[in-house]
């Protein structure tokens, strides 16, 4: 089916990476590898935590949720994106497009909140170690995790409802590898000022406030670490936070540079590259970052290997 024959009723044509025909095979192999490794890495993290009694603590409880989130994250985008390589771009109906966009926003919003909750967990563990298991009891952990997911689900609804009311006239080609909010805004012939303002406002409320809470937590954490007398104690305390801080910088940096600016300033190629950072590389690197920086996890992994 040619682009000229695609009507609004049929939906949209997602370009993907079909504008790079000479790179179709290398890109397909690369993205398939990234997807498989992301699934394997995050499933391994969840399995190790579940099977190791000494890892049944608040920090690993939240890490399990983060790993599950990353699996869901990549599964919302990658299967369809991989199929596009065989189809040289493919058609997607409006309901499926909105559904993909909705779940993508849910995952992004939830990850903002989960990273904030994990920063708070580290703050309590290092700044109030004697009260840690009292403050971060099982009920509180469940409430914090459930609240993060619930807010993520609610945050995605306004964007999806607004986009569903847009008109797209003769523009049905999405120059992206998934139904991204910004890509849909670009091809709409409806006045998009309201949703642009709304997106920035929600971004400020959710992303910026979450980031400020994380920074506040780490200022207090660093202050507490510097007060520890032994170098070994300082190193151990910092190592429990370094992995989380690395993930925060990678996730916030790529996502905010993509969405927290006017739609008119977007470059399609740059937007695709930045999108790959948080949709592909972050889920791939998270298990590696947490496992390499965490002695408890590496010890549990070795025990599991011996058992197998």
mmCIF file of C-alpha atoms in Angstrom:
data_model
loop_
_atom_site.group_PDB
_atom_site.id
_atom_site.type_symbol
_atom_site.label_atom_id
_atom_site.label_comp_id
_atom_site.label_asym_id
_atom_site.label_seq_id
_atom_site.Cartn_x
_atom_site.Cartn_y
_atom_site.Cartn_z
ATOM 1 C CA UNK A 1 0.000 0.000 0.000
ATOM 2 C CA UNK A 2 1.408 3.420 -0.962
ATOM 3 C CA UNK A 3 1.279 6.451 1.273
ATOM 4 C CA UNK A 4 -1.149 8.144 -1.096
ATOM 5 C CA UNK A 5 -3.728 5.414 -0.536
ATOM 6 C CA UNK A 6 -3.655 5.651 3.270
ATOM 7 C CA UNK A 7 -6.729 7.403 4.611
ATOM 8 C CA UNK A 8 -7.500 8.668 8.078
ATOM 9 C CA UNK A 9 -9.804 5.724 8.609
ATOM 10 C CA UNK A 10 -6.895 3.364 7.927
ATOM 11 C CA UNK A 11 -4.676 5.099 10.466
ATOM 12 C CA UNK A 12 -1.027 6.078 10.125
ATOM 13 C CA UNK A 13 2.071 4.968 8.294
ATOM 14 C CA UNK A 14 5.076 4.675 10.629
ATOM 15 C CA UNK A 15 8.301 5.364 8.734
ATOM 16 C CA UNK A 16 10.598 3.806 11.318
ATOM 17 C CA UNK A 17 14.075 3.561 9.794
ATOM 18 C CA UNK A 18 12.902 2.819 6.249
ATOM 19 C CA UNK A 19 14.629 6.033 5.127
ATOM 20 C CA UNK A 20 17.930 4.175 5.692
ATOM 21 C CA UNK A 21 17.519 1.183 3.341
ATOM 22 C CA UNK A 22 21.205 0.295 3.330
ATOM 23 C CA UNK A 23 21.147 -0.135 7.132
ATOM 24 C CA UNK A 24 17.984 -2.232 7.468
ATOM 25 C CA UNK A 25 19.715 -5.541 8.237
ATOM 26 C CA UNK A 26 22.340 -4.141 10.674
ATOM 27 C CA UNK A 27 19.685 -2.081 12.469
ATOM 28 C CA UNK A 28 17.313 -5.046 12.740
ATOM 29 C CA UNK A 29 20.043 -7.286 14.175
ATOM 30 C CA UNK A 30 21.182 -4.552 16.581
ATOM 31 C CA UNK A 31 17.695 -3.769 17.881
ATOM 32 C CA UNK A 32 16.787 -7.447 18.170
ATOM 33 C CA UNK A 33 19.950 -8.010 20.218
ATOM 34 C CA UNK A 34 19.167 -5.000 22.427
ATOM 35 C CA UNK A 35 15.590 -6.187 22.966
ATOM 36 C CA UNK A 36 16.602 -9.756 23.859
ATOM 37 C CA UNK A 37 19.376 -8.576 26.186
ATOM 38 C CA UNK A 38 17.056 -6.060 27.863
ATOM 39 C CA UNK A 39 14.463 -8.758 28.507
ATOM 40 C CA UNK A 40 17.091 -11.253 29.693
ATOM 41 C CA UNK A 41 18.883 -8.743 31.924
ATOM 42 C CA UNK A 42 15.776 -7.447 33.640
ATOM 43 C CA UNK A 43 14.274 -10.942 34.001
ATOM 44 C CA UNK A 44 17.551 -12.072 35.560
ATOM 45 C CA UNK A 45 17.433 -9.207 38.067
ATOM 46 C CA UNK A 46 13.848 -10.099 39.043
ATOM 47 C CA UNK A 47 14.687 -13.811 39.323
ATOM 48 C CA UNK A 48 17.791 -13.260 41.454
ATOM 49 C CA UNK A 49 15.937 -10.935 43.821
ATOM 50 C CA UNK A 50 12.968 -13.310 44.119
ATOM 51 C CA UNK A 51 15.141 -16.381 44.767
ATOM 52 C CA UNK A 52 17.541 -14.734 47.261
ATOM 53 C CA UNK A 53 16.098 -14.245 50.740
ATOM 54 C CA UNK A 54 18.803 -11.730 51.708
ATOM 55 C CA UNK A 55 17.647 -9.454 48.864
ATOM 56 C CA UNK A 56 14.082 -9.201 50.156
ATOM 57 C CA UNK A 57 14.585 -5.617 51.298
ATOM 58 C CA UNK A 58 12.918 -2.327 50.263
ATOM 59 C CA UNK A 59 15.731 -1.360 47.889
ATOM 60 C CA UNK A 60 15.430 -4.592 45.905
ATOM 61 C CA UNK A 61 11.649 -4.504 46.089
ATOM 62 C CA UNK A 62 11.715 -1.222 44.165
ATOM 63 C CA UNK A 63 14.424 -2.544 41.835
ATOM 64 C CA UNK A 64 12.097 -5.441 40.953
ATOM 65 C CA UNK A 65 9.394 -2.948 40.005
ATOM 66 C CA UNK A 66 11.906 -0.974 37.931
ATOM 67 C CA UNK A 67 12.986 -4.132 36.082
ATOM 68 C CA UNK A 68 9.374 -5.090 35.393
ATOM 69 C CA UNK A 69 8.790 -1.553 34.152
ATOM 70 C CA UNK A 70 11.746 -1.792 31.768
ATOM 71 C CA UNK A 71 10.445 -5.089 30.364
ATOM 72 C CA UNK A 72 7.027 -3.527 29.788
ATOM 73 C CA UNK A 73 8.669 -0.390 28.392
ATOM 74 C CA UNK A 74 10.589 -2.184 25.657
ATOM 75 C CA UNK A 75 7.729 -4.586 24.880
ATOM 76 C CA UNK A 76 5.416 -1.675 24.109
ATOM 77 C CA UNK A 77 7.750 -0.460 21.339
ATOM 78 C CA UNK A 78 10.251 -3.061 20.148
ATOM 79 C CA UNK A 79 8.063 -5.872 18.684
ATOM 80 C CA UNK A 80 6.294 -3.433 16.364
ATOM 81 C CA UNK A 81 9.520 -1.596 15.551
ATOM 82 C CA UNK A 82 11.246 -4.864 14.584
ATOM 83 C CA UNK A 83 8.299 -5.792 12.361
ATOM 84 C CA UNK A 84 8.738 -2.477 10.517
ATOM 85 C CA UNK A 85 12.111 -3.639 9.152
ATOM 86 C CA UNK A 86 10.402 -6.411 7.195
ATOM 87 C CA UNK A 87 7.595 -4.155 6.028
ATOM 88 C CA UNK A 88 9.771 -1.103 5.246
ATOM 89 C CA UNK A 89 7.533 0.928 7.516
ATOM 90 C CA UNK A 90 4.023 -0.200 8.376
ATOM 91 C CA UNK A 91 0.483 0.951 8.880
ATOM 92 C CA UNK A 92 -1.075 1.241 12.314
ATOM 93 C CA UNK A 93 -4.685 2.031 13.149
ATOM 94 C CA UNK A 94 -5.582 5.071 15.234
ATOM 95 C CA UNK A 95 -6.764 3.028 18.272
ATOM 96 C CA UNK A 96 -3.562 0.941 18.280
ATOM 97 C CA UNK A 97 -1.463 4.074 17.874
ATOM 98 C CA UNK A 98 -3.197 5.799 20.795
ATOM 99 C CA UNK A 99 -2.876 2.654 22.899
ATOM 100 C CA UNK A 100 0.856 2.441 22.247
ATOM 101 C CA UNK A 101 1.289 6.124 23.057
ATOM 102 C CA UNK A 102 -0.786 5.736 26.235
ATOM 103 C CA UNK A 103 1.258 2.828 27.605
ATOM 104 C CA UNK A 104 4.505 4.540 26.664
ATOM 105 C CA UNK A 105 3.529 7.638 28.678
ATOM 106 C CA UNK A 106 2.421 5.396 31.570
ATOM 107 C CA UNK A 107 5.854 3.749 31.659
ATOM 108 C CA UNK A 108 7.750 7.047 31.423
ATOM 109 C CA UNK A 109 5.696 8.721 34.168
ATOM 110 C CA UNK A 110 5.941 5.684 36.436
ATOM 111 C CA UNK A 111 9.718 5.517 35.992
ATOM 112 C CA UNK A 112 10.073 9.158 37.041
ATOM 113 C CA UNK A 113 8.228 8.344 40.258
ATOM 114 C CA UNK A 114 9.946 5.008 40.917
ATOM 115 C CA UNK A 115 13.373 6.634 40.601
ATOM 116 C CA UNK A 116 12.231 9.281 43.084
ATOM 117 C CA UNK A 117 10.983 6.632 45.512
ATOM 118 C CA UNK A 118 14.285 4.751 45.184
ATOM 119 C CA UNK A 119 16.193 7.947 46.001
ATOM 120 C CA UNK A 120 14.035 8.408 49.104
ATOM 121 C CA UNK A 121 14.727 4.796 50.086
ATOM 122 C CA UNK A 122 18.493 5.413 49.884
ATOM 123 C CA UNK A 123 18.071 8.643 51.854
ATOM 124 C CA UNK A 124 16.337 6.847 54.722
ATOM 125 C CA UNK A 125 18.829 3.942 54.624
ATOM 126 C CA UNK A 126 21.894 6.190 54.894
ATOM 127 C CA UNK A 127 20.612 9.150 56.905
ATOM 128 C CA UNK A 128 18.412 7.189 59.353
ATOM 129 C CA UNK A 129 19.791 3.614 59.317
ATOM 130 C CA UNK A 130 18.399 2.687 62.740
ATOM 131 C CA UNK A 131 14.865 3.630 61.678
ATOM 132 C CA UNK A 132 15.150 2.291 58.132
ATOM 133 C CA UNK A 133 13.076 -0.889 58.525
ATOM 134 C CA UNK A 134 10.465 1.012 60.548
ATOM 135 C CA UNK A 135 10.079 3.856 58.060
ATOM 136 C CA UNK A 136 10.341 1.659 54.961
ATOM 137 C CA UNK A 137 8.130 -1.155 56.189
ATOM 138 C CA UNK A 138 6.310 -3.513 53.858
ATOM 139 C CA UNK A 139 3.071 -1.498 53.829
ATOM 140 C CA UNK A 140 4.864 1.758 53.003
ATOM 141 C CA UNK A 141 6.856 0.098 50.186
ATOM 142 C CA UNK A 142 3.697 -1.332 48.620
ATOM 143 C CA UNK A 143 1.922 2.034 48.908
ATOM 144 C CA UNK A 144 4.851 3.903 47.306
ATOM 145 C CA UNK A 145 5.136 1.417 44.424
ATOM 146 C CA UNK A 146 1.362 1.277 43.857
ATOM 147 C CA UNK A 147 1.149 5.084 44.025
ATOM 148 C CA UNK A 148 3.863 5.416 41.368
ATOM 149 C CA UNK A 149 1.989 3.100 38.999
ATOM 150 C CA UNK A 150 -1.370 4.740 39.696
ATOM 151 C CA UNK A 151 -0.092 8.264 39.052
ATOM 152 C CA UNK A 152 1.589 7.027 35.866
ATOM 153 C CA UNK A 153 -1.701 5.549 34.648
ATOM 154 C CA UNK A 154 -3.585 8.756 35.453
ATOM 155 C CA UNK A 155 -0.927 11.035 33.953
ATOM 156 C CA UNK A 156 -1.218 9.367 30.538
ATOM 157 C CA UNK A 157 -4.983 9.809 30.242
ATOM 158 C CA UNK A 158 -5.182 13.591 29.492
ATOM 159 C CA UNK A 159 -2.567 13.375 26.716
ATOM 160 C CA UNK A 160 -4.326 10.437 25.087
ATOM 161 C CA UNK A 161 -7.772 12.040 25.295
ATOM 162 C CA UNK A 162 -6.528 15.313 23.798
ATOM 163 C CA UNK A 163 -4.700 13.574 20.937
ATOM 164 C CA UNK A 164 -7.772 11.426 20.181
ATOM 165 C CA UNK A 165 -9.730 14.617 19.429
ATOM 166 C CA UNK A 166 -7.131 15.927 16.959
ATOM 167 C CA UNK A 167 -7.644 16.070 13.202
ATOM 168 C CA UNK A 168 -4.815 14.929 10.940
ATOM 169 C CA UNK A 169 -6.169 16.078 7.549
ATOM 170 C CA UNK A 170 -3.893 14.684 4.823
ATOM 171 C CA UNK A 171 -0.918 13.974 7.072
ATOM 172 C CA UNK A 172 -0.769 10.342 8.130
ATOM 173 C CA UNK A 173 2.964 9.638 7.981
ATOM 174 C CA UNK A 174 4.651 9.395 11.378
ATOM 175 C CA UNK A 175 8.370 9.929 10.886
ATOM 176 C CA UNK A 176 9.323 7.965 13.972
ATOM 177 C CA UNK A 177 9.669 4.320 15.028
ATOM 178 C CA UNK A 178 6.610 4.375 17.314
ATOM 179 C CA UNK A 179 3.525 6.496 18.019
ATOM 180 C CA UNK A 180 5.314 9.212 19.927
ATOM 181 C CA UNK A 181 3.348 12.141 21.340
ATOM 182 C CA UNK A 182 5.564 14.759 19.687
ATOM 183 C CA UNK A 183 5.418 12.966 16.321
ATOM 184 C CA UNK A 184 1.601 12.972 16.400
ATOM 185 C CA UNK A 185 1.526 16.654 17.367
ATOM 186 C CA UNK A 186 3.769 17.515 14.398
ATOM 187 C CA UNK A 187 1.429 15.970 11.810
ATOM 188 C CA UNK A 188 -1.829 17.301 13.267
ATOM 189 C CA UNK A 189 -3.657 20.097 11.484
ATOM 190 C CA UNK A 190 -5.413 21.019 14.752
ATOM 191 C CA UNK A 191 -4.108 23.894 16.864
ATOM 192 C CA UNK A 192 -1.642 22.089 19.154
ATOM 193 C CA UNK A 193 -0.831 25.003 21.459
ATOM 194 C CA UNK A 194 -3.013 23.654 24.284
ATOM 195 C CA UNK A 195 -1.458 20.199 24.354
ATOM 196 C CA UNK A 196 2.063 21.647 24.016
ATOM 197 C CA UNK A 197 1.484 23.867 27.052
ATOM 198 C CA UNK A 198 -0.202 21.000 28.880
ATOM 199 C CA UNK A 199 2.704 18.635 28.137
ATOM 200 C CA UNK A 200 5.260 21.141 29.425
ATOM 201 C CA UNK A 201 3.177 21.869 32.535
ATOM 202 C CA UNK A 202 2.777 18.189 33.389
ATOM 203 C CA UNK A 203 6.445 17.683 32.621
ATOM 204 C CA UNK A 204 7.354 20.434 35.078
ATOM 205 C CA UNK A 205 5.053 19.033 37.753
ATOM 206 C CA UNK A 206 6.115 15.421 37.344
ATOM 207 C CA UNK A 207 9.671 15.404 36.006
ATOM 208 C CA UNK A 208 11.032 18.592 37.563
ATOM 209 C CA UNK A 209 9.537 18.065 41.006
ATOM 210 C CA UNK A 210 10.681 14.432 40.963
ATOM 211 C CA UNK A 211 14.154 15.538 39.940
ATOM 212 C CA UNK A 212 14.290 18.174 42.688
ATOM 213 C CA UNK A 213 13.239 15.573 45.260
ATOM 214 C CA UNK A 214 15.999 13.272 44.027
ATOM 215 C CA UNK A 215 18.567 16.078 44.213
ATOM 216 C CA UNK A 216 17.398 16.977 47.736
ATOM 217 C CA UNK A 217 17.715 13.338 48.791
ATOM 218 C CA UNK A 218 21.235 13.094 47.400
ATOM 219 C CA UNK A 219 22.387 16.353 48.952
ATOM 220 C CA UNK A 220 21.411 14.907 52.330
ATOM 221 C CA UNK A 221 22.922 11.534 51.431
ATOM 222 C CA UNK A 222 26.273 13.037 50.396
ATOM 223 C CA UNK A 223 26.315 15.169 53.540
ATOM 224 C CA UNK A 224 25.725 12.065 55.661
ATOM 225 C CA UNK A 225 28.369 10.044 53.766
ATOM 226 C CA UNK A 226 31.021 12.735 54.314
ATOM 227 C CA UNK A 227 30.412 12.450 58.056
ATOM 228 C CA UNK A 228 31.279 8.733 58.076
ATOM 229 C CA UNK A 229 34.702 8.291 59.675
ATOM 230 C CA UNK A 230 36.065 5.236 57.826
ATOM 231 C CA UNK A 231 36.946 5.298 54.145
ATOM 232 C CA UNK A 232 35.523 1.788 53.766
ATOM 233 C CA UNK A 233 32.219 2.930 55.250
ATOM 234 C CA UNK A 234 32.053 5.924 52.930
ATOM 235 C CA UNK A 235 32.846 3.722 49.920
ATOM 236 C CA UNK A 236 30.155 1.190 50.811
ATOM 237 C CA UNK A 237 27.541 3.897 51.376
ATOM 238 C CA UNK A 238 28.379 5.641 48.119
ATOM 239 C CA UNK A 239 28.392 2.401 46.093
ATOM 240 C CA UNK A 240 24.749 1.740 47.054
ATOM 241 C CA UNK A 241 23.797 5.108 45.540
ATOM 242 C CA UNK A 242 26.133 5.377 42.551
ATOM 243 C CA UNK A 243 24.164 2.963 40.354
ATOM 244 C CA UNK A 244 20.858 4.692 41.027
ATOM 245 C CA UNK A 245 22.355 8.124 40.398
ATOM 246 C CA UNK A 246 23.833 6.920 37.079
ATOM 247 C CA UNK A 247 20.420 5.640 35.930
ATOM 248 C CA UNK A 248 18.758 8.909 36.985
ATOM 249 C CA UNK A 249 21.204 11.018 34.964
ATOM 250 C CA UNK A 250 20.865 8.796 31.874
ATOM 251 C CA UNK A 251 17.061 8.664 32.010
ATOM 252 C CA UNK A 252 16.332 12.295 32.931
ATOM 253 C CA UNK A 253 18.955 13.712 30.610
ATOM 254 C CA UNK A 254 17.737 11.959 27.461
ATOM 255 C CA UNK A 255 14.019 12.289 28.195
ATOM 256 C CA UNK A 256 13.963 15.944 29.247
ATOM 257 C CA UNK A 257 16.141 17.013 26.321
ATOM 258 C CA UNK A 258 13.548 15.409 24.025
ATOM 259 C CA UNK A 259 10.257 16.596 25.501
ATOM 260 C CA UNK A 260 10.917 19.694 27.585
ATOM 261 C CA UNK A 261 11.219 22.103 24.674
ATOM 262 C CA UNK A 262 8.870 23.605 22.037
ATOM 263 C CA UNK A 263 7.693 21.203 19.326
ATOM 264 C CA UNK A 264 8.756 23.693 16.626
ATOM 265 C CA UNK A 265 12.437 23.262 17.591
ATOM 266 C CA UNK A 266 12.429 19.470 17.148
ATOM 267 C CA UNK A 267 14.724 17.807 14.641
ATOM 268 C CA UNK A 268 13.261 14.512 13.405
ATOM 269 C CA UNK A 269 16.621 12.735 13.211
ATOM 270 C CA UNK A 270 17.773 14.078 16.582
ATOM 271 C CA UNK A 271 14.448 13.139 18.150
ATOM 272 C CA UNK A 272 14.776 9.552 16.890
ATOM 273 C CA UNK A 273 18.301 9.234 18.268
ATOM 274 C CA UNK A 274 17.342 10.679 21.650
ATOM 275 C CA UNK A 275 14.296 8.419 21.772
ATOM 276 C CA UNK A 276 16.527 5.395 21.274
ATOM 277 C CA UNK A 277 18.505 6.420 24.359
ATOM 278 C CA UNK A 278 15.603 6.073 26.774
ATOM 279 C CA UNK A 279 13.628 3.367 24.931
ATOM 280 C CA UNK A 280 16.548 1.041 24.153
ATOM 281 C CA UNK A 281 19.754 1.890 26.007
ATOM 282 C CA UNK A 282 18.329 2.706 29.445
ATOM 283 C CA UNK A 283 16.443 -0.628 29.790
ATOM 284 C CA UNK A 284 19.561 -2.420 28.505
ATOM 285 C CA UNK A 285 22.037 -0.700 30.823
ATOM 286 C CA UNK A 286 19.956 -0.606 34.015
ATOM 287 C CA UNK A 287 20.505 -4.275 34.967
ATOM 288 C CA UNK A 288 24.207 -3.961 34.133
ATOM 289 C CA UNK A 289 24.639 -0.778 36.163
ATOM 290 C CA UNK A 290 22.848 -2.147 39.221
ATOM 291 C CA UNK A 291 24.586 -5.519 39.150
ATOM 292 C CA UNK A 292 28.112 -4.192 38.599
ATOM 293 C CA UNK A 293 27.854 -1.650 41.418
ATOM 294 C CA UNK A 294 26.134 -3.926 43.933
ATOM 295 C CA UNK A 295 28.168 -6.456 45.920
ATOM 296 C CA UNK A 296 25.068 -8.060 47.485
ATOM 297 C CA UNK A 297 23.542 -8.670 44.088
ATOM 298 C CA UNK A 298 26.774 -10.073 42.642
ATOM 299 C CA UNK A 299 27.071 -12.437 45.626
ATOM 300 C CA UNK A 300 23.473 -13.611 45.130
ATOM 301 C CA UNK A 301 24.159 -14.101 41.401
ATOM 302 C CA UNK A 302 27.187 -16.298 42.153
ATOM 303 C CA UNK A 303 25.148 -18.399 44.585
ATOM 304 C CA UNK A 304 22.448 -18.858 41.937
ATOM 305 C CA UNK A 305 25.053 -19.885 39.348
ATOM 306 C CA UNK A 306 26.475 -22.509 41.730
ATOM 307 C CA UNK A 307 22.975 -23.825 42.466
ATOM 308 C CA UNK A 308 22.211 -24.124 38.743
#
